[in-house]
PDB file of C-alpha atoms in Angstrom:
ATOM      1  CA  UNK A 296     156.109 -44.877  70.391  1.00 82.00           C
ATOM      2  CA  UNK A 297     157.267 -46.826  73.971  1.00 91.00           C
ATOM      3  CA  UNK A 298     154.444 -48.468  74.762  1.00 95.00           C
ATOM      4  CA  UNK A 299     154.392 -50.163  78.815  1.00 97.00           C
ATOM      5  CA  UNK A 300     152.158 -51.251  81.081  1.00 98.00           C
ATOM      6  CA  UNK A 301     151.536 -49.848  84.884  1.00 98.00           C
ATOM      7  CA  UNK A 302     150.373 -51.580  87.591  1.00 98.00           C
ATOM      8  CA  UNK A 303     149.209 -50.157  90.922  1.00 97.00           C
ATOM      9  CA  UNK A 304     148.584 -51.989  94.599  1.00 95.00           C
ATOM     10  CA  UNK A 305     146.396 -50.261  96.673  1.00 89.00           C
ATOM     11  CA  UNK A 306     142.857 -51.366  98.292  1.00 84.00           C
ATOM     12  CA  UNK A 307     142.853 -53.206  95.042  1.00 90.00           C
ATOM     13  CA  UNK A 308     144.635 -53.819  91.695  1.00 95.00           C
ATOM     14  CA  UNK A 309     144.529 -51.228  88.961  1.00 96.00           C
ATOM     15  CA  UNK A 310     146.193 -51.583  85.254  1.00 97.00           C
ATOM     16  CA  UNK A 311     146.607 -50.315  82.102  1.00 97.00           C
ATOM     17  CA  UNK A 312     148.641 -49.986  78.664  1.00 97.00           C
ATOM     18  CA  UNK A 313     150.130 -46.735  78.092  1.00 97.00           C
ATOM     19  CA  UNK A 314     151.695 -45.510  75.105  1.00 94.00           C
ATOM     20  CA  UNK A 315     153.993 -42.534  75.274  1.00 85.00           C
ATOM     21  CA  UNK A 316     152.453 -40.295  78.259  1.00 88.00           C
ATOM     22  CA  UNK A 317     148.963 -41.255  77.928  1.00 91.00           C
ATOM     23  CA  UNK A 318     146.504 -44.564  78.651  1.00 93.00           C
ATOM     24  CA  UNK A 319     145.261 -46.691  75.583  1.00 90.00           C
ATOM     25  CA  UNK A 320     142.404 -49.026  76.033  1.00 87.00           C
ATOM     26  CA  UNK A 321     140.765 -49.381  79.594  1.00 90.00           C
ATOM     27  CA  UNK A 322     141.603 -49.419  82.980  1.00 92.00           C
ATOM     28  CA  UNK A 323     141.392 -53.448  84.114  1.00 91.00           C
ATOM     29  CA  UNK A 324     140.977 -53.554  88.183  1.00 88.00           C
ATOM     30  CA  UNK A 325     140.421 -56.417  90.558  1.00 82.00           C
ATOM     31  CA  UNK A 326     140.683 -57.542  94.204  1.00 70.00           C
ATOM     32  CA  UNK A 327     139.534 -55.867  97.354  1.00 69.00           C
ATOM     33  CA  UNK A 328     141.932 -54.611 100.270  1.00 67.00           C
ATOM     34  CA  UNK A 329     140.641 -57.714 102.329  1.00 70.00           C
ATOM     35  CA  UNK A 330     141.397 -60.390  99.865  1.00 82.00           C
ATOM     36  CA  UNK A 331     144.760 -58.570  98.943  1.00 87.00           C
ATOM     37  CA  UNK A 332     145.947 -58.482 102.417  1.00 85.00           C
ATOM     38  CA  UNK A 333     145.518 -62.092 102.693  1.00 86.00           C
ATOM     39  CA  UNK A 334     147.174 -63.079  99.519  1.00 91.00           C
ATOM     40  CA  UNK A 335     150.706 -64.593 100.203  1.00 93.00           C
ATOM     41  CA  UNK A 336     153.005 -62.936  98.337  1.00 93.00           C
ATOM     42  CA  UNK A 337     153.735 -65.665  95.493  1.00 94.00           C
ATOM     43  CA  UNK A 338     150.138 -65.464  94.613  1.00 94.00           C
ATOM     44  CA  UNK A 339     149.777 -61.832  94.270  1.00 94.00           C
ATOM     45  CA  UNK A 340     153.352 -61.392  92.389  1.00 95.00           C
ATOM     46  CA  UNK A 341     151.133 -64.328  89.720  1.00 95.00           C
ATOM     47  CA  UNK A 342     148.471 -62.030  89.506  1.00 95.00           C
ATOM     48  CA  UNK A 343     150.392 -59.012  88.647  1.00 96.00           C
ATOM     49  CA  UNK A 344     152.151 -61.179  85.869  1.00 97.00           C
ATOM     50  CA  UNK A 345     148.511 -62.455  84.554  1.00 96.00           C
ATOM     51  CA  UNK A 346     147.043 -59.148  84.837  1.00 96.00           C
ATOM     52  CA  UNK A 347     150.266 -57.627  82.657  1.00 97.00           C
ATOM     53  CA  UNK A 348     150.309 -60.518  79.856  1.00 97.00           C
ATOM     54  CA  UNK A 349     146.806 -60.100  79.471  1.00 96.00           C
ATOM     55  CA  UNK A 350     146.831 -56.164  79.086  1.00 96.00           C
ATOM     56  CA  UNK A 351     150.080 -56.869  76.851  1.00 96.00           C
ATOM     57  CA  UNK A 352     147.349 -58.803  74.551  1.00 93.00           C
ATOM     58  CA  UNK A 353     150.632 -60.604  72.677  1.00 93.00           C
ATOM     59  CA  UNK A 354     151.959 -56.853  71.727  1.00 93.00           C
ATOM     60  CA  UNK A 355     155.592 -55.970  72.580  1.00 94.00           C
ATOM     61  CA  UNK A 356     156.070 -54.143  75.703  1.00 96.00           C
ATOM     62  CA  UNK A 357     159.143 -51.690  76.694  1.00 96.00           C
ATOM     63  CA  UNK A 358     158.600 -51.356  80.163  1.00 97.00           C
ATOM     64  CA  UNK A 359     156.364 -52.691  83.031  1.00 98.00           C
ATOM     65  CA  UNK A 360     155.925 -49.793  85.872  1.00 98.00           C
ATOM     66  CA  UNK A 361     154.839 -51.928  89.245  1.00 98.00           C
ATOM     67  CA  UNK A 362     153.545 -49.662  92.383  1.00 97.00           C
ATOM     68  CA  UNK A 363     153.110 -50.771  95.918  1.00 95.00           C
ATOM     69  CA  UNK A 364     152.504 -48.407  99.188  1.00 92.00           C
ATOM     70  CA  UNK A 365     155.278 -48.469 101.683  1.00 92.00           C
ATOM     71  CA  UNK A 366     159.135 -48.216 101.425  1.00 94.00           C
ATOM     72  CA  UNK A 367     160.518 -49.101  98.666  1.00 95.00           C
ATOM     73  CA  UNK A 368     164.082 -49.005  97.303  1.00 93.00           C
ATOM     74  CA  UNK A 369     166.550 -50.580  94.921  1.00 92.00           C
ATOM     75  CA  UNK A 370     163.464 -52.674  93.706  1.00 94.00           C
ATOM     76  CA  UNK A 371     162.875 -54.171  97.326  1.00 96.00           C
ATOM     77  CA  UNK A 372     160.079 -53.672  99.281  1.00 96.00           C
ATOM     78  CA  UNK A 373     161.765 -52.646 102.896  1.00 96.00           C
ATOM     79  CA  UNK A 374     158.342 -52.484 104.416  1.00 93.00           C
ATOM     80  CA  UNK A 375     155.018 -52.103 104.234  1.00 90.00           C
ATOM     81  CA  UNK A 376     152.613 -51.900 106.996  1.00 83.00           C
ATOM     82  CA  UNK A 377     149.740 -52.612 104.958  1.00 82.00           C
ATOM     83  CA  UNK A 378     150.893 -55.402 102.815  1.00 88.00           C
ATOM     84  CA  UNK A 379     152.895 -56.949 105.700  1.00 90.00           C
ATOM     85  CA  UNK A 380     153.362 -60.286 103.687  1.00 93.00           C
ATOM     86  CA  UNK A 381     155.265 -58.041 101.117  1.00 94.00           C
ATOM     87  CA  UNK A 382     157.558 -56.577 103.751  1.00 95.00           C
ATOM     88  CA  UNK A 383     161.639 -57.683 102.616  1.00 96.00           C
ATOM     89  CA  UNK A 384     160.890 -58.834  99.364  1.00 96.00           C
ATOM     90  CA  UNK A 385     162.731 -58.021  96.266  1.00 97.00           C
ATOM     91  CA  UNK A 386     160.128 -57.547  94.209  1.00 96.00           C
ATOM     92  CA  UNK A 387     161.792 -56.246  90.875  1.00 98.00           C
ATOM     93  CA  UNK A 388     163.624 -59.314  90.482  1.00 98.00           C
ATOM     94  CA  UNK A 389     160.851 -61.688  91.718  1.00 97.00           C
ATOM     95  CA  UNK A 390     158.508 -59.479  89.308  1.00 97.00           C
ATOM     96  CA  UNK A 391     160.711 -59.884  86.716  1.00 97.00           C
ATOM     97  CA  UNK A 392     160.782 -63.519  86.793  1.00 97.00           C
ATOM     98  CA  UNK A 393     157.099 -63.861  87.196  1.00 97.00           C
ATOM     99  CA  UNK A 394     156.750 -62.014  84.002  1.00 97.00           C
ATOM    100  CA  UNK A 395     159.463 -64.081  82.015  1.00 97.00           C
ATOM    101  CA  UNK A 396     157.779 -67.604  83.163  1.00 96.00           C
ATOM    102  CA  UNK A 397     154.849 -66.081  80.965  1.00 96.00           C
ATOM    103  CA  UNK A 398     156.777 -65.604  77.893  1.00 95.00           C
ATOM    104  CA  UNK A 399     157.210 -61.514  78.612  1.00 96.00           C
ATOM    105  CA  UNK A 400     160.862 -60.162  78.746  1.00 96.00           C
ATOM    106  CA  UNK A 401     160.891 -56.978  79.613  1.00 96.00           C
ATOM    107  CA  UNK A 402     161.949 -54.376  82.027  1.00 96.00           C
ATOM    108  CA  UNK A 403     160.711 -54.040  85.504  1.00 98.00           C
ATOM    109  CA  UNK A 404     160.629 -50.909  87.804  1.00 97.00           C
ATOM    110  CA  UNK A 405     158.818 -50.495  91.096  1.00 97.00           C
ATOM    111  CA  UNK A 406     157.918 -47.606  93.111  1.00 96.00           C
ATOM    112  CA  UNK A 407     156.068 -46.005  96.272  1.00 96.00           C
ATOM    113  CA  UNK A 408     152.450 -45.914  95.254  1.00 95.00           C
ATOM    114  CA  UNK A 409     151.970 -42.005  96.311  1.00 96.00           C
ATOM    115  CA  UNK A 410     155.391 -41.510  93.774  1.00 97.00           C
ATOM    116  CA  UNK A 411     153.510 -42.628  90.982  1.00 97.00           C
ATOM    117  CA  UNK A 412     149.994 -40.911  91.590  1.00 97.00           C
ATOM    118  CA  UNK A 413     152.843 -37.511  91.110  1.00 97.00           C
ATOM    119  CA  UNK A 414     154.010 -39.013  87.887  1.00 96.00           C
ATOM    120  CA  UNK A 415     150.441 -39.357  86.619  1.00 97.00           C
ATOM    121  CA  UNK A 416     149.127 -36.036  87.596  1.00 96.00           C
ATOM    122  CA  UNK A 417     152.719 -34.937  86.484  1.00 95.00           C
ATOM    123  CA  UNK A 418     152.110 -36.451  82.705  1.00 95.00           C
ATOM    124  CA  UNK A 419     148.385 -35.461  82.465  1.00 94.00           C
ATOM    125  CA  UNK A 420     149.596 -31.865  83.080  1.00 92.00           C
ATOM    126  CA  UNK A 421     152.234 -31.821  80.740  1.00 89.00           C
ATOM    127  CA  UNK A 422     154.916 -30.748  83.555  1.00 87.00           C
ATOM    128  CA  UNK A 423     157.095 -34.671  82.938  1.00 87.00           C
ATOM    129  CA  UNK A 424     159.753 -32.163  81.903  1.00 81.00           C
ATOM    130  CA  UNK A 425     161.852 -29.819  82.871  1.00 73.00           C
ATOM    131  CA  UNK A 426     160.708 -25.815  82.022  1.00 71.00           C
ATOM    132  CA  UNK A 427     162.524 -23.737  79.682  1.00 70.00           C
ATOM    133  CA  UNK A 428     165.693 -22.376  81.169  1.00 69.00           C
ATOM    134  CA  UNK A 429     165.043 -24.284  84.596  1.00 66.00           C
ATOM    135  CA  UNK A 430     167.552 -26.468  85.750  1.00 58.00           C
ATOM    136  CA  UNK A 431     165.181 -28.938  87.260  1.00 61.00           C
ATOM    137  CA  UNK A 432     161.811 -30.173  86.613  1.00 62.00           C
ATOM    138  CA  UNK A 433     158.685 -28.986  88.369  1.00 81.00           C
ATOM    139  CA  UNK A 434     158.273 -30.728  91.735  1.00 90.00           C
ATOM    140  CA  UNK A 435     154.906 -31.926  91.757  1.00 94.00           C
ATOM    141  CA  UNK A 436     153.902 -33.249  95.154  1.00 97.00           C
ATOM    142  CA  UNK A 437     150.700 -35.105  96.616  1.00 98.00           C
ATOM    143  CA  UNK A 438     149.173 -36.129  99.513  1.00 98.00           C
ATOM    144  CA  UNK A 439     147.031 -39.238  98.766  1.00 97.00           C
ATOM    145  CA  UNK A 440     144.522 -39.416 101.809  1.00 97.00           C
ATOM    146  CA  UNK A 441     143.649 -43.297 102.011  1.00 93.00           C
ATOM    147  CA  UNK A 442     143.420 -46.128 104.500  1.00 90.00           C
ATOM    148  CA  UNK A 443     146.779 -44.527 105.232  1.00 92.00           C
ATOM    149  CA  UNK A 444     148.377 -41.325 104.242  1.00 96.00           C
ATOM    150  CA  UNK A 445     150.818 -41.230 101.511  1.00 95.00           C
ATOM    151  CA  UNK A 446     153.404 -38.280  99.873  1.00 97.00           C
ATOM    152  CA  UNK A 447     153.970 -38.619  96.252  1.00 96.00           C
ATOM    153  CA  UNK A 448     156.929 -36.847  94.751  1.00 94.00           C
ATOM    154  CA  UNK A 449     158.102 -36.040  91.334  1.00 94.00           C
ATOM    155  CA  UNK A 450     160.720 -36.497  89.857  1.00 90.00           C
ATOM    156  CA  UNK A 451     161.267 -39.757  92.034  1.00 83.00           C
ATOM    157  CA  UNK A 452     164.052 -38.044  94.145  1.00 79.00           C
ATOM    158  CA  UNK A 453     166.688 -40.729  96.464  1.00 80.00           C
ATOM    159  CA  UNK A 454     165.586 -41.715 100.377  1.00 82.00           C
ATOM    160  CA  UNK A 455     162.289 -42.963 101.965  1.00 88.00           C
ATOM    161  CA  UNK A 456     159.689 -39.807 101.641  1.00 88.00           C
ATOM    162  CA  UNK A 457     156.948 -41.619 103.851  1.00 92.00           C
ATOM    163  CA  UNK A 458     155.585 -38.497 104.686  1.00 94.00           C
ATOM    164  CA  UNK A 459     152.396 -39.669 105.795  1.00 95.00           C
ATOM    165  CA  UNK A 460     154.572 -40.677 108.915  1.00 96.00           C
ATOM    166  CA  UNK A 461     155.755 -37.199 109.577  1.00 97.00           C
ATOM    167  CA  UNK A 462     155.208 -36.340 112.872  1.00 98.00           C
ATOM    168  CA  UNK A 463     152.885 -33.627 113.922  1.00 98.00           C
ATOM    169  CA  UNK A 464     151.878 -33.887 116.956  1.00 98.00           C
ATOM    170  CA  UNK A 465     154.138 -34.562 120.689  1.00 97.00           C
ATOM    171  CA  UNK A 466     150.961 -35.837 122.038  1.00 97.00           C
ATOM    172  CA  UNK A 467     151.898 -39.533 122.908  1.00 96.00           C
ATOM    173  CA  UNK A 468     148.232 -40.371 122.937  1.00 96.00           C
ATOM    174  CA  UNK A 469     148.341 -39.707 119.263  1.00 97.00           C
ATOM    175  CA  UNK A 470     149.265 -43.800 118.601  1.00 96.00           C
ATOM    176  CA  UNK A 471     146.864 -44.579 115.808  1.00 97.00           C
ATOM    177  CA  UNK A 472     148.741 -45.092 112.961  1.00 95.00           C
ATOM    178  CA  UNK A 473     149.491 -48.326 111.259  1.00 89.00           C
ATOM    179  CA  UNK A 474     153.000 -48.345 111.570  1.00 90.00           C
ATOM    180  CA  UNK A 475     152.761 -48.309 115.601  1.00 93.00           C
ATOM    181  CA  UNK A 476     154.454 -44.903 115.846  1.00 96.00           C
ATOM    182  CA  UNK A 477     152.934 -41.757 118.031  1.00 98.00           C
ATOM    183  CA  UNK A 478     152.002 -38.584 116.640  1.00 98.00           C
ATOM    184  CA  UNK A 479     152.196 -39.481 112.948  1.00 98.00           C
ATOM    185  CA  UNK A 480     149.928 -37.644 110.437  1.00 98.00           C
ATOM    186  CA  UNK A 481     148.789 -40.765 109.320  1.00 97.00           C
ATOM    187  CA  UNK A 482     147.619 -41.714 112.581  1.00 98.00           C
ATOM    188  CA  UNK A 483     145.201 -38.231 112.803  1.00 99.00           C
ATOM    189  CA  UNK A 484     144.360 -38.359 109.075  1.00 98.00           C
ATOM    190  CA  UNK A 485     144.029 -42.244 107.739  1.00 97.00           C
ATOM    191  CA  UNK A 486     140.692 -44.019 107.265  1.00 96.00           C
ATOM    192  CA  UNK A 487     141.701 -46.598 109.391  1.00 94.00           C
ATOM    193  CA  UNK A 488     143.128 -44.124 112.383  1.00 97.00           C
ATOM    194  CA  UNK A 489     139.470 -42.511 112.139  1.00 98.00           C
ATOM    195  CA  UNK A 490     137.675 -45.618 112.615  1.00 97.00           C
ATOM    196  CA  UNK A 491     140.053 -46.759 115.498  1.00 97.00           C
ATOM    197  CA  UNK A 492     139.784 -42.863 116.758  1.00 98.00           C
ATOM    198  CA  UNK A 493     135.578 -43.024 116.401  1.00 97.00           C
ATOM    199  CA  UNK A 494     134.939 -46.183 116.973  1.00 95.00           C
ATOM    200  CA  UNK A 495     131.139 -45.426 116.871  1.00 93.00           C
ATOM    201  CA  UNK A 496     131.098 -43.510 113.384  1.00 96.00           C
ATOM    202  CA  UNK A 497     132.501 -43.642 109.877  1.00 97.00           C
ATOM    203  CA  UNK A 498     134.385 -40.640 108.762  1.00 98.00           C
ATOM    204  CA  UNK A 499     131.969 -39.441 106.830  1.00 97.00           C
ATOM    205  CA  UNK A 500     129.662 -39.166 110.305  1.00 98.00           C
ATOM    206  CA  UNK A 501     132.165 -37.775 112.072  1.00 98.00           C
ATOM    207  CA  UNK A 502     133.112 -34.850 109.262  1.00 98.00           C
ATOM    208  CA  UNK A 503     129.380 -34.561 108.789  1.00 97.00           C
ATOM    209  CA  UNK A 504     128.849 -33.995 112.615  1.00 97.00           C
ATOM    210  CA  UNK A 505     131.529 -31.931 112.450  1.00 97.00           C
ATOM    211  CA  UNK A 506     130.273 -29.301 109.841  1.00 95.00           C
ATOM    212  CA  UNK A 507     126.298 -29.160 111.461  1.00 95.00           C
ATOM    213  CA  UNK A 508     127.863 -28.577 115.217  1.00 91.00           C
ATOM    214  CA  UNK A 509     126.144 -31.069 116.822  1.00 87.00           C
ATOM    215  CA  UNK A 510     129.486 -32.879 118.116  1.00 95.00           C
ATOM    216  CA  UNK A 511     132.198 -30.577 119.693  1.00 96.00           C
ATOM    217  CA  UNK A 512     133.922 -33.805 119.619  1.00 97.00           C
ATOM    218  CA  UNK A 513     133.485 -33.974 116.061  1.00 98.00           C
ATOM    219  CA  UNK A 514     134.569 -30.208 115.526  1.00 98.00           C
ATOM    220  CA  UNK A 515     137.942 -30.317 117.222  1.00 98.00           C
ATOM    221  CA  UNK A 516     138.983 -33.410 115.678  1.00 98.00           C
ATOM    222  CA  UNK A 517     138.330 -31.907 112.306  1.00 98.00           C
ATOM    223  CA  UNK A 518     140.148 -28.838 112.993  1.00 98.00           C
ATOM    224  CA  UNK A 519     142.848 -31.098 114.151  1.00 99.00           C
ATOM    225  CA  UNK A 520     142.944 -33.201 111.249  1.00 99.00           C
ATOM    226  CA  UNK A 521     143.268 -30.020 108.800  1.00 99.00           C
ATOM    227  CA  UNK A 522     146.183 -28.323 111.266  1.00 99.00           C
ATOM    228  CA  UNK A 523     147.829 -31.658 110.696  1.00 99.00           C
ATOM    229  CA  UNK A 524     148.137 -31.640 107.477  1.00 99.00           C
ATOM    230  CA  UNK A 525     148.813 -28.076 107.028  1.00 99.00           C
ATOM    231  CA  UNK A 526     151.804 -29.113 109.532  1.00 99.00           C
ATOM    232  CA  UNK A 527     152.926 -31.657 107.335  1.00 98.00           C
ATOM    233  CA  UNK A 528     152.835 -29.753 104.172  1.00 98.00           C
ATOM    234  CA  UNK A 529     154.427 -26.706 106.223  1.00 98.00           C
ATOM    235  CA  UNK A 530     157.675 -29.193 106.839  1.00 97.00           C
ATOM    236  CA  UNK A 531     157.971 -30.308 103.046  1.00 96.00           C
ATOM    237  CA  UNK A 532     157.808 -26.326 102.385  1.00 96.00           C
ATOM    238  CA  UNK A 533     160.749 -25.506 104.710  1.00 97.00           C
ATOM    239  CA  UNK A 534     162.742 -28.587 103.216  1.00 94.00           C
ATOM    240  CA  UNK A 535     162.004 -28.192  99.640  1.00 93.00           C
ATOM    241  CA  UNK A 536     160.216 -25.119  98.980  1.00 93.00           C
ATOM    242  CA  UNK A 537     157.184 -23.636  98.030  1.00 94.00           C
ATOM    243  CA  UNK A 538     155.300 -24.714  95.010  1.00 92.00           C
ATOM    244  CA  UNK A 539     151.573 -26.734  94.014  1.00 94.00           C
ATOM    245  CA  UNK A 540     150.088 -29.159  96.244  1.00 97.00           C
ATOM    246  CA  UNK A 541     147.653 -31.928  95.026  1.00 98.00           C
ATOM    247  CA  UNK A 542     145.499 -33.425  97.349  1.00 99.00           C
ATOM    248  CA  UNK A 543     143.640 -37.183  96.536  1.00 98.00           C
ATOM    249  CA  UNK A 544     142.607 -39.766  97.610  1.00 95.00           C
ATOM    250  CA  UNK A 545     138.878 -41.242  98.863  1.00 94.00           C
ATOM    251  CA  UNK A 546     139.029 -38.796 101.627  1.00 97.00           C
ATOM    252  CA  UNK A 547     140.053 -35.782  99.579  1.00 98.00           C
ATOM    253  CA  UNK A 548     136.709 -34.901 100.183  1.00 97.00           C
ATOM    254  CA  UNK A 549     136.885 -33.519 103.504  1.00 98.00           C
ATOM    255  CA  UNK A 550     139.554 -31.302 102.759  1.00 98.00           C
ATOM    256  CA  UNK A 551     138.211 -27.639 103.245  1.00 98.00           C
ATOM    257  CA  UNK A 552     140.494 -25.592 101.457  1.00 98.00           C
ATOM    258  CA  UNK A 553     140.229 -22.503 103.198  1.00 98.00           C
ATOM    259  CA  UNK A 554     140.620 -23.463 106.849  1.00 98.00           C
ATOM    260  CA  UNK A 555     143.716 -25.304 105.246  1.00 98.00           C
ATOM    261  CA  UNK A 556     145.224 -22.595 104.105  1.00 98.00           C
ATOM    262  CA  UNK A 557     145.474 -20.074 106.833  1.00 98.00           C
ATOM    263  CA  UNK A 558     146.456 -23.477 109.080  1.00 98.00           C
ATOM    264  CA  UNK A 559     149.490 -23.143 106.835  1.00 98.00           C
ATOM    265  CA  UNK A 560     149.834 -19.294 106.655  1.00 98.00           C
ATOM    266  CA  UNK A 561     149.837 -19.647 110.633  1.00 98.00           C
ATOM    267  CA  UNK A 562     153.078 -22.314 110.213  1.00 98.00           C
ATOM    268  CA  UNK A 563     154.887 -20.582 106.897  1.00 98.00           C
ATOM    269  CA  UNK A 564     156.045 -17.130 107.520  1.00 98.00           C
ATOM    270  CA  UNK A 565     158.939 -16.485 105.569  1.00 97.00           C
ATOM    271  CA  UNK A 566     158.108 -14.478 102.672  1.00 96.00           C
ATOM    272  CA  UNK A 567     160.137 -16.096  99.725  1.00 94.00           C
ATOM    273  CA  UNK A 568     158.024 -19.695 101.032  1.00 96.00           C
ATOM    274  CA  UNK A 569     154.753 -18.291 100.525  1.00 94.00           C
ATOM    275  CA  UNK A 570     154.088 -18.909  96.992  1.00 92.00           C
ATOM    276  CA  UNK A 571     152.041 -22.451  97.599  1.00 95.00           C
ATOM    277  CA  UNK A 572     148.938 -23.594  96.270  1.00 96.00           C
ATOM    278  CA  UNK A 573     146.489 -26.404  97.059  1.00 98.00           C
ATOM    279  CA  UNK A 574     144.479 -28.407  94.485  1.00 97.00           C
ATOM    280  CA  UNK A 575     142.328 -31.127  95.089  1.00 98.00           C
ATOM    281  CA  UNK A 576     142.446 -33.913  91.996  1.00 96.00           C
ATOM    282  CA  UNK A 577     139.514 -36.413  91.910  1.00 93.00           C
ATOM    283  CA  UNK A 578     140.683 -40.192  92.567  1.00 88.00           C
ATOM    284  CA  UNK A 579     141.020 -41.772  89.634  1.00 90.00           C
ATOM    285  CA  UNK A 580     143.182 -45.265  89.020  1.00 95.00           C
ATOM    286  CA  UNK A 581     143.539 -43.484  85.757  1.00 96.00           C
ATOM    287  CA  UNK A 582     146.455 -41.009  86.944  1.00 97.00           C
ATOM    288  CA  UNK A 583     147.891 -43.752  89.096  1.00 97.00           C
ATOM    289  CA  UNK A 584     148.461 -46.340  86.000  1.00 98.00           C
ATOM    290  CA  UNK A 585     150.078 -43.589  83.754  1.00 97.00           C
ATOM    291  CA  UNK A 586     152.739 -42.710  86.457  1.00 97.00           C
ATOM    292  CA  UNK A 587     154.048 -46.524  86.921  1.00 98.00           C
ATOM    293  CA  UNK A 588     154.197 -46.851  83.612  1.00 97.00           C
ATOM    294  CA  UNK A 589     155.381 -43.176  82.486  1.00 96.00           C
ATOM    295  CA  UNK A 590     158.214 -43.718  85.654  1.00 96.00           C
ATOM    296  CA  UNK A 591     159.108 -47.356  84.147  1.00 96.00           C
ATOM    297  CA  UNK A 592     159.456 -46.097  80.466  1.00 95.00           C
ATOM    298  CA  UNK A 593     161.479 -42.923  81.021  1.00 92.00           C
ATOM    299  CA  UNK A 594     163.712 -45.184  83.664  1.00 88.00           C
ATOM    300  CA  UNK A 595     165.016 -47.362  80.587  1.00 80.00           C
ATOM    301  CA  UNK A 596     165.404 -44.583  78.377  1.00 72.00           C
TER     302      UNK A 596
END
C-alpha cells in the first residue's frame, strides 16, 4: 500500500504517516503561529524535513504532501500574507532538496492549506473518487474560519481559489483583512479582523454579547459576519453549483446554521441552485494531514 507523509502550516505544524487513505500512528505537532511567523524561511523548510524523516522512522516513503496557506502554484509559494517570509519561494524544489540532504528521495507536492483540509474530509468520507456513472468527482468544498479565512476545494482544480478574499461588501471602511484589500470576507470574518474590528473584546465576547443582546454593536456585526459568508458561498454556488458545504476551523463555532441558511436562500434564487447543504466538521489536524498526503500520493500515481 503507498504509504506518504503530510505536512500542514498553519498557527503551527501538524504531521503524520498515512498509508493508503487513512493516518497510521499519531499526529506529531509543534510550533506556535508567533514563533512560525518569525522563522526565516531556511529554518522552517529544516524543520519540515526533520519533522518528515522522523515520522518516516527509516521506512520507505512514496510521497511527501506539504501544505501552506496562501497562493500557491506550480510548487511556488506566490504569496502569503501570513507567512510573509515564505512569499516567492519555490518551495517544492527547495522542499525537495531539504528532504534529500537527509537521506529521503522522494516526491514532493505542495498545496493551499484550505485544498487539503477538502482532501481530508474528502478521504474520510469516502467521496476521493468519482461516483458511478458521473463524469467528475464530488466537489467537496470548505470554508476553514481561522486567523484568516480560507476555501478548500476538491479535486484541486487550476487558478488561485483564495476565496476568503472574495469580496462582499462595497463598504470601503471594510479594510481589515490581512492582505490590505477592502471589503474582503476575510476582513469581516478572520480572528485577526475581529480583534482589529473589537479592539476591546475577543470574539468569543463579542459573539457572546451578541447572542444575550446586551451589545447592539455586537448583534449587527454578527448578523453581518453570517450575511458575509452566506455571500461568499452564494458566489461559489453561481460559479460552480450547488452541492455540500463544510464549515471548520477554530471559529466554526459561531456559525449558526439557521440564520445562515436563509442569508443564502435570500442571495440563491434560481431553482436548479438550491440543492446546498451546510455541515460544520470539528477542527481536527487529523483531516488536514490525510489530504496533503492523500493529494501527494494520488499526484504521482
Amino acid at each position: 500500500m503507498a504509504r506518504g507523509i503530510g505536512l500542514v502550516v498553519t498557527e503551527h505544524i501538524a504531521g503524520g504517516m498515512v498509508e493508503g487513505d487513512s493516518l497510521c500512528g499519531e499526529i506529531q505537532s509543534n510550533g506556535g503561529n508567533d514563533s512560525l511567523r518569525a522563522m526565516p524561511a531556511q529554518d522552517l523548510l529544516t524543520t519540515l524535513a526533520e519533522e518528515a524523516i522522523a515520522l518516516a522512522g527509516g521506512q520507505s516513503i512514496d510521497a511527501v504532501g506539504l501544505a501552506f496557506p496562501g497562493i500557491i502554484r506550480a510548487g511556488v509559494i506566490e504569496d502569503s500574507p501570513n507567512l510573509q517570509q515564505l512569499k516567492g519561494l519555490a518551495i517544492q524544489a527547495a522542499a525537495t532538496d531539504a528532504l534529500a540532504a537527509l537521506g529521503m528521495r522522494t516526491e514532493v507536492s505542495v498545496y493551499n492549506d484550505a485544498d487539503v483540509i477538502a482532501a481530508g474530509i474528502a478521504a474520510t468520507r469516502g467521496t476521493l473518487e468519482r461516483p458511478a456513472g458521473a463524469l467528475w468527482p464530488a466537489i467537496t468544498r470548505v470554508w476553514t474560519l481561522g486567523l484568516g479565512i480560507g476555501f478548500g476545494h476538491y479535486p484541486v482544480a487550476e487558478g488561485v481559489w483564495e476565496g476568503g478574499h472574495t469580496v462582499v461588501s462595497l463598504d470601503p471602511n471594510e479594510n481589515f483583512c490581512g492582505c490590505g484589500g477592502r471589503g474582503h470576507l476575510e476582513g469581516i470574518m478572520g480572528h485577526r479582523a475581529m480583534r482589529l474590528r473589537f479592539l476591546d473584546r475577543e470574539p468569543d465576547e463579542v459573539f457572546a454579547a451578541a447572542k444575550s443582546g446586551q451589545d447592539p454593536r455586537c448583534a449587527e456585526f454578527a448578523i453581518l459576519w453570517h450575511r458575509a459568508l452566506a455571500a461568499a458561498t452564494a458566489t461559489s454556488i453561481h460559479l460552480e453549483g450547488p452541492g455540500k458545504f463544510y464549515i471548520t476551523g477554530m471559529n466554526a463555532q459561531f456559525v449558526n446554521l439557521p440564520f445562515l441558511n436563509r442569508c443564502v436562500q435570500e442571495m440563491v434564487k434560481m431553482s436548479p441552485l438550491q440543492s446546498y447543504v451546510f455541515e460544520v466538521v470539528a477542527r481536527s489536524d487529523d483531516v488536514a494531514v490525510i489530504g496533503a498526503a492523500v493529494n501527494a500520493l494520488r499526484s504521482c500515481r
